[in-house]
Coordinates of C-alpha atoms and ligand atoms in Angstrom, one line a residue:
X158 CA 115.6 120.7 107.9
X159 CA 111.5 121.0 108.0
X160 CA 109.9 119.2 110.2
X161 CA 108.2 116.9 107.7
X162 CA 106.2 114.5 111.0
X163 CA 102.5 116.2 110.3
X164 CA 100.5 115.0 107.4
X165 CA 99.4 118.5 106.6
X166 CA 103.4 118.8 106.4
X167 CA 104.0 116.5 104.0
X168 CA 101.1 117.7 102.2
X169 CA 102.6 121.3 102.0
X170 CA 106.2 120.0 100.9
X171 CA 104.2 117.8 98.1
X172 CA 102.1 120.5 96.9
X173 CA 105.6 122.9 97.0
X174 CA 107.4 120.5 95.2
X175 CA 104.6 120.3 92.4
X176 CA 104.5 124.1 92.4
X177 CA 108.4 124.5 91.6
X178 CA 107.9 121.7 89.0
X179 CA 110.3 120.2 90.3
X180 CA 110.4 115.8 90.8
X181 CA 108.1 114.0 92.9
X182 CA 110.6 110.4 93.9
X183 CA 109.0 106.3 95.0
X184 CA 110.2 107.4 98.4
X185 CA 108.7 110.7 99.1
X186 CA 105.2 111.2 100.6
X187 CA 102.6 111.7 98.1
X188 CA 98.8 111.7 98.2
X189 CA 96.8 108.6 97.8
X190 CA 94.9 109.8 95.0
X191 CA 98.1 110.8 92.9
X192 CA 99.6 106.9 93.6
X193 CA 96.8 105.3 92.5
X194 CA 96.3 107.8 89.3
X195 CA 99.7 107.3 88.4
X196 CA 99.7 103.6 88.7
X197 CA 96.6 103.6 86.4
X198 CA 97.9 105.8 84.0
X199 CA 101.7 103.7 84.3
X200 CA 100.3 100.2 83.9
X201 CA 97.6 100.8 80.9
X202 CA 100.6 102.5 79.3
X203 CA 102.9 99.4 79.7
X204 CA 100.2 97.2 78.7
X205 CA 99.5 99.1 75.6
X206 CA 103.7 98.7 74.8
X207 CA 102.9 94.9 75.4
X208 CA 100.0 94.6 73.4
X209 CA 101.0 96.5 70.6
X210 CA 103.6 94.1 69.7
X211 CA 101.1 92.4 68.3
X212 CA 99.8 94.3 65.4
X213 CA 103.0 94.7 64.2
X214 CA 104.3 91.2 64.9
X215 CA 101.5 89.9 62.9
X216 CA 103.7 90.7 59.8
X217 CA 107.2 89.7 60.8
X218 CA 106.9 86.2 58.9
X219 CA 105.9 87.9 55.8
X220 CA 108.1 91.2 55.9
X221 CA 108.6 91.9 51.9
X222 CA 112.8 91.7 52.5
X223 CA 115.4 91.2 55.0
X224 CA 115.8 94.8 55.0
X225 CA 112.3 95.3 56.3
X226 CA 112.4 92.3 58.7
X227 CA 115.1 93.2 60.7
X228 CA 113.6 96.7 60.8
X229 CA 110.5 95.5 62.2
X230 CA 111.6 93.4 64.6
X231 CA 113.8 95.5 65.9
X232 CA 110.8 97.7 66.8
X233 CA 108.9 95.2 67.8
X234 CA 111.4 94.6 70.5
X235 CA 111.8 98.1 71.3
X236 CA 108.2 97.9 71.9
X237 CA 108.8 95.3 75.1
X238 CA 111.5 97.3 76.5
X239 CA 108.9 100.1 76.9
X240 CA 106.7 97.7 78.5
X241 CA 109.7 97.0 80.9
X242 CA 110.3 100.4 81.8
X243 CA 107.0 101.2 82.7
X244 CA 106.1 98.2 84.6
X245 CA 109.3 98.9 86.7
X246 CA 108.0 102.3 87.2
X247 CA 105.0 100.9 88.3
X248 CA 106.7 99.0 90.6
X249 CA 108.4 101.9 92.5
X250 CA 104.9 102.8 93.3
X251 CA 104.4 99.9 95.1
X252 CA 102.3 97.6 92.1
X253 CA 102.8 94.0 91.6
X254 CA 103.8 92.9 87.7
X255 CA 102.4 89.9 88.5
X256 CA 98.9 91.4 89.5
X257 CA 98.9 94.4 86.5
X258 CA 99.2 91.2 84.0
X259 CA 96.5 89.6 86.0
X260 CA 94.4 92.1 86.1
X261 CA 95.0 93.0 82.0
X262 CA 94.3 89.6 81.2
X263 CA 91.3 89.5 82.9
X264 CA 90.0 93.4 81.6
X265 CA 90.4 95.3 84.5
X266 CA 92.7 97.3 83.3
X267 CA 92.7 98.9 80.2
X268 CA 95.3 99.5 77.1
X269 CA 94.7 102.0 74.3
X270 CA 92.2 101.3 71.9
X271 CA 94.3 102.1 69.1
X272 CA 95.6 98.3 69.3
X273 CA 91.7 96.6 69.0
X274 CA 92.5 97.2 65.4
X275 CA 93.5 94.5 63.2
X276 CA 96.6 95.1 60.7
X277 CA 95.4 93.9 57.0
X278 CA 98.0 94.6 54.8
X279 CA 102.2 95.9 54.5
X280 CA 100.6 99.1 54.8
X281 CA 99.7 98.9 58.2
X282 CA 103.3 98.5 59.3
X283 CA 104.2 101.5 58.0
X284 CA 101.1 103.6 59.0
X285 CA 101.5 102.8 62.2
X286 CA 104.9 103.9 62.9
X287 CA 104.2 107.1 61.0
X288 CA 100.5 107.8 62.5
X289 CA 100.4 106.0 65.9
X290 CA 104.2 106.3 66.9
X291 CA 103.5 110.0 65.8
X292 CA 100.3 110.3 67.9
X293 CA 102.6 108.8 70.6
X294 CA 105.7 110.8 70.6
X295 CA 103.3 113.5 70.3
X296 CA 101.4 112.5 73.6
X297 CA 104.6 111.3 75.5
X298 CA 107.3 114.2 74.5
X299 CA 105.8 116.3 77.3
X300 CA 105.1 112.9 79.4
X301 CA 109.2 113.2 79.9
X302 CA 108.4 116.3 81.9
X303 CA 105.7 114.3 84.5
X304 CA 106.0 115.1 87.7
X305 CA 106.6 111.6 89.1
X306 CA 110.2 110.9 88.6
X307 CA 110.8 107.2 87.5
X308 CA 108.0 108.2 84.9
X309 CA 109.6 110.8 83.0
X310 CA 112.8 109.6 83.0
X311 CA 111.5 106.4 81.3
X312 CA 109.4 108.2 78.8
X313 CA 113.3 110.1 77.5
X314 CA 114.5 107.0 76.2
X315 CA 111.3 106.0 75.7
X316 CA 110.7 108.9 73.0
X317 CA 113.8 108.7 71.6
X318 CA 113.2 105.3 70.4
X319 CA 109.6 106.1 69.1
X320 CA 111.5 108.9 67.1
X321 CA 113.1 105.9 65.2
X322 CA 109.9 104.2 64.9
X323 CA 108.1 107.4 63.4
X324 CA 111.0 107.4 60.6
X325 CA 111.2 103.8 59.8
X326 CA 107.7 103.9 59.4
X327 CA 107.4 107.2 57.0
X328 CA 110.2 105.8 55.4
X329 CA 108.6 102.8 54.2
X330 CA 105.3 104.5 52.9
X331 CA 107.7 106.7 51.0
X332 CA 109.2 103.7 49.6
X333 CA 105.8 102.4 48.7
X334 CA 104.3 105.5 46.8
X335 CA 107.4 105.6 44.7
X336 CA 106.1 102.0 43.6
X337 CA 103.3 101.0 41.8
X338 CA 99.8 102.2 41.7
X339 CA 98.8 100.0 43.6
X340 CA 101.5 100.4 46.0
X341 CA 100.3 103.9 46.7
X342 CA 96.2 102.7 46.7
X343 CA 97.3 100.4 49.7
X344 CA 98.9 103.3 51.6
X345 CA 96.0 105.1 50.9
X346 CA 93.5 102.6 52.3
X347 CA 95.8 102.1 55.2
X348 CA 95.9 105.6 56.1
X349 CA 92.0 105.8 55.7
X350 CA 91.3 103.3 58.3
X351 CA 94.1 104.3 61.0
X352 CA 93.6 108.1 60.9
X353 CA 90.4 108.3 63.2
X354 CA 91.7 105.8 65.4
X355 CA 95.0 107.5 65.9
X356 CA 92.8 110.9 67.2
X357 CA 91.4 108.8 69.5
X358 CA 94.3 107.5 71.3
X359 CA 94.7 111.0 72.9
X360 CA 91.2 110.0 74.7
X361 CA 87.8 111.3 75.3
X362 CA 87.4 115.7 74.3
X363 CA 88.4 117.6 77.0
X364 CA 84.7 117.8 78.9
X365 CA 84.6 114.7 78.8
X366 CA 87.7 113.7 80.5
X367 CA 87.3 112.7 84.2
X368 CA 91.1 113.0 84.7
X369 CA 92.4 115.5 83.1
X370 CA 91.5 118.1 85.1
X371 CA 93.5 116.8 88.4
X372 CA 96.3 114.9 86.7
X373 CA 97.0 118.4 85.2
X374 CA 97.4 119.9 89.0
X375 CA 99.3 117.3 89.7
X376 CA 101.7 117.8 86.6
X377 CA 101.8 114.3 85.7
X378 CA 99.9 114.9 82.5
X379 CA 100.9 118.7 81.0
X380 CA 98.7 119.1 78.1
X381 CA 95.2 118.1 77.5
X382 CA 93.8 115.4 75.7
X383 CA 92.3 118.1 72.7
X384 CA 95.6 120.2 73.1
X385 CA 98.0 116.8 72.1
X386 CA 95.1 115.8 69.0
X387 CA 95.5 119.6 67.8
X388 CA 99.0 119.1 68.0
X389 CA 99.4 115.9 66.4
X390 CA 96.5 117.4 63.1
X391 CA 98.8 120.2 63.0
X392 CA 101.7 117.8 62.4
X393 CA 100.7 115.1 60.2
X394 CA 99.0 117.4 57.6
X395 CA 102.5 118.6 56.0
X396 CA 103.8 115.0 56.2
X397 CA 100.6 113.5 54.7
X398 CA 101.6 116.0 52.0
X399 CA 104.8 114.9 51.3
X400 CA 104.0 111.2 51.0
X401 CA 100.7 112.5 48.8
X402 CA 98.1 111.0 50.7
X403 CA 94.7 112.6 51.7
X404 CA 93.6 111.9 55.4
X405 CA 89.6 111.0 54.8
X406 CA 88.0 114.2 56.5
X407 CA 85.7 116.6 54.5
X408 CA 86.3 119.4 57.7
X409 CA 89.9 119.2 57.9
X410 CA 90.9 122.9 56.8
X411 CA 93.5 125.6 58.3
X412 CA 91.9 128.2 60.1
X413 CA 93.8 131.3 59.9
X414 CA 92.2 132.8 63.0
X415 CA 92.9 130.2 65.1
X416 CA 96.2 129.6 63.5
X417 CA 95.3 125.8 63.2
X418 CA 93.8 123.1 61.5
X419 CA 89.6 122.3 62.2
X420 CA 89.1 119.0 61.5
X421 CA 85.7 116.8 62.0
X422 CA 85.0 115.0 65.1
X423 CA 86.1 111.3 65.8
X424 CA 83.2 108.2 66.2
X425 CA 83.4 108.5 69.8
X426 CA 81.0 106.2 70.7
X427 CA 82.8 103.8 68.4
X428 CA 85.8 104.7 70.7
X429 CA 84.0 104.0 73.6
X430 CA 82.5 100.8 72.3
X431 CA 86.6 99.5 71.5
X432 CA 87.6 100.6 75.4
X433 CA 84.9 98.3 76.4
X434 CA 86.3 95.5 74.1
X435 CA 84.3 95.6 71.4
X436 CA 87.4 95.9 68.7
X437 CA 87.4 93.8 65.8
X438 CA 91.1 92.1 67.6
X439 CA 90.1 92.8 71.3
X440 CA 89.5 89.2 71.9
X441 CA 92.1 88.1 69.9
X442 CA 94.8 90.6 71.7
X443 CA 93.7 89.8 75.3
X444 CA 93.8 85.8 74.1
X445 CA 97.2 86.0 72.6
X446 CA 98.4 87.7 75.8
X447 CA 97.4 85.4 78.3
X448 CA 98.9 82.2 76.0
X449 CA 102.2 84.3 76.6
X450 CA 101.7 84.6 80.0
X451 CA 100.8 80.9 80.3
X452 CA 103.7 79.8 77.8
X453 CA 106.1 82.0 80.2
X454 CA 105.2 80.4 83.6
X455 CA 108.4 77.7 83.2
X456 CA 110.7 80.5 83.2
X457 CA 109.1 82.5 85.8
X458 CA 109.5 79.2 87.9
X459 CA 112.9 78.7 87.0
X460 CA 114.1 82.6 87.8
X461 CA 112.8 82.1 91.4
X462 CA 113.9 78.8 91.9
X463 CA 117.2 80.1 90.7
X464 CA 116.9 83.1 92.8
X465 CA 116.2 80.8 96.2
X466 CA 119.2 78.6 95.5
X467 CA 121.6 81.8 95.2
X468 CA 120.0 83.2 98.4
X469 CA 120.5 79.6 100.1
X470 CA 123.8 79.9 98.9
X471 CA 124.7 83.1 100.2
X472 CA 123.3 82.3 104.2
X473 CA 125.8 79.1 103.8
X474 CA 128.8 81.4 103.1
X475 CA 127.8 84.3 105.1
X476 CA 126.0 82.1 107.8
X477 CA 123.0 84.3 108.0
X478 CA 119.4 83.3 107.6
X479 CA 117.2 85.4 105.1
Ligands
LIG261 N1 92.4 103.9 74.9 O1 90.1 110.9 81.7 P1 90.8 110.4 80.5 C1 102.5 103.0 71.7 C2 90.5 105.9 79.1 S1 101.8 102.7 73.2 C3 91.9 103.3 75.9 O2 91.2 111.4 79.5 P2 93.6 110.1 81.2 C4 102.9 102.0 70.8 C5 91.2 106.4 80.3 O3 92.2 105.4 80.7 C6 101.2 104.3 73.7 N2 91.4 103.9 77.0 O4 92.1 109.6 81.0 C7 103.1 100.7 71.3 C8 90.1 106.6 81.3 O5 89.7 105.4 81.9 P3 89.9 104.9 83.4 C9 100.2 104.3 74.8 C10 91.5 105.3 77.0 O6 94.4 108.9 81.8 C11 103.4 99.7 70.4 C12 89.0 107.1 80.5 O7 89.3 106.6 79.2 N3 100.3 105.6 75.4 O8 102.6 104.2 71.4 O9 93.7 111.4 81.9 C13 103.5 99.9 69.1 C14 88.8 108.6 80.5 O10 90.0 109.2 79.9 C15 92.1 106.0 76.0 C16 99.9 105.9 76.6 O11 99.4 105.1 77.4 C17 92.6 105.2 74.8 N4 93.1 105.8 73.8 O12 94.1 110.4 79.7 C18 103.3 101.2 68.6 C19 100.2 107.3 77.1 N5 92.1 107.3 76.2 O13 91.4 104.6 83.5 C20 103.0 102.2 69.5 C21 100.0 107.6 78.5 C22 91.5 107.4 77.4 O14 89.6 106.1 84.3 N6 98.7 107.9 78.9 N7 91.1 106.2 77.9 O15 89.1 103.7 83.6 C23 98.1 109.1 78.8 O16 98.7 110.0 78.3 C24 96.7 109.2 79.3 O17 96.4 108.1 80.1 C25 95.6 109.3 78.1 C26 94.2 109.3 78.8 C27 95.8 110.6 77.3 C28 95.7 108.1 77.2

């Protein structure tokens, strides 16, 4: 077995591991700098699961049917599993729950931007599973191959939910521009205000990315930010085809040469101005969150009072002290 006592030792067997791609685990060694990326890039994921409940949930009281209701919510749950998953993976990297939702609530840590956007008609439901969930599987598909175990693992069921979400939410603009004419102008609006905000939730163009560059080394992010929005144009053009809607960009073109679409740039200092909580529903998304939290705090209290009483319980029987 290698002698694994030296720090330059366990910085060798990290590095080798990285190098054979193969998975970094909570209880190996890792570099400070990787731990502390990860838990970023971890937590502002699970908050954005969190918080995005809530564009979505805005419509579950007035879902046109049944049929579309229990669709919805069903999502909508999904969504807080995923925020489960990824705050227990942040967890294995030695974060607090309690302090990520503290720090959330109080805007120290971040969530995407794509959620700072209000959701103003039936439309929006289905846009958003067919443009963000597809800007999402599109980012998280290679997320499953991460380096940092608990992380990828997550993001495989993770995905494979999403997948559903995608469909449901294709499905119900197809639906819609069967309807009326003004059915399909609805979609159409909808899709020409979420279509630069979904570029943007694969962040800042590449030069302009302070992580990229080492979270690449490090394997825990495998494409770049402008590889994943190529991707995703490259995508959504057939689709936006097929449900016969236009996506509001004069550039967007295919290139032969390149063997891809060009499409304009996105607002970013509009993006920038949303990460810094300027979104028309920022406030409203960081208030609705902590009024949760706040509503939750009985149940909290009664899970560890329960908790104590079992563990009391157990040093009676057992005759231990813990
Ligand atoms: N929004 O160096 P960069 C979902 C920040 S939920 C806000 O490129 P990185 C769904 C970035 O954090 C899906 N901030 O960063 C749920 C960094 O700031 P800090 C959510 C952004 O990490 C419910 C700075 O800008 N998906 O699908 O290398 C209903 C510079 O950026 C954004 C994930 O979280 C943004 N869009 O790359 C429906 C995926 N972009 O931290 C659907 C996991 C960048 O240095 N995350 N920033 O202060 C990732 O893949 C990467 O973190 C990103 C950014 C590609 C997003």
């Amino acid at each position: 077995m290698t002698n694994v006592e030296a720090p330059q030792d366990l910085q060798n067997l990290f590095d080798e591991t990285i190098a054979a791609d193969q998975r970094i685990e909570p209880r190996d060694w890792m570099p400070d700098g990787y731990r502390k990326t990860l838990i970023r890039q971890v937590a502002q994921h699970a908050h954005s699961e969190i918080i995005g409940m809530q564009p979505e949930g805005n419509w579950l009281t007035r879902a046109p049917s049944l049929r579309r209701k229990a669709i919805l919510m069903a999502k909508v749950q999904d969504e807080a599993g995923h925020g489960l998953y990824l705050y227990s993976a942040a967890e294995t990297l030695g974060a607090d729950r309690g302090d990520l939702t503290t720090k959330l609530i109080e805007g120290k840590q971040k969530y995407s931007s794509i959620f700072n956007y209000p959701t103003l008609t039936y439309a929006d439901v289905g846009v958003i599973g067919w443009l963000v969930d597809g800007a999402a599987i599109c980012n998280q598909v290679p997320l499953c191959r991460s380096s940092f175990g608990p992380y990828a693992r997550a993001m495989i069921r993770v995905c494979k939910e999403e997948s559903f979400h995608q469909r449901q939410g294709f499905e119900l603009l197809a639906t819609m521009m069967r309807g009326t004419e003004a059915q399909r102008a609805m979609v159409q609006e909808a899709v020409d205000r979420w279509w630069w905000p979904a570029l943007m939730m694969f962040g800042p163009p590449d030069d302009e990315s302070p992580n990229t560059e080492q979270s690449m080394k490090w394997r825990i992010k495998r494409h770049t930010n402008d590889e994943l929005r190529q991707r995703f144009v490259d995508m959504s053009i057939p689709q936006a085809e097929i449900l016969g809607v236009t996506f509001p960009d004069p550039d967007l073109r295919w290139n032969p040469e390149r063997g891809a679409h060009d499409f304009g740039e996105p607002d970013w200092s509009e993006f920038m101005d949303v990460v810094r909580g300027n979104g028309a529903a920022s406030v409203e998304r960081i208030t609705n969150r902590k009024a949760a939290h706040d509503n939750g705090a009985w149940v909290r209290d009664a899970a560890y009072a329960f908790a104590q009483r079992e563990r009391l319980a157990h040093d009676r029987t057992t005759g231990e002290t813990s």
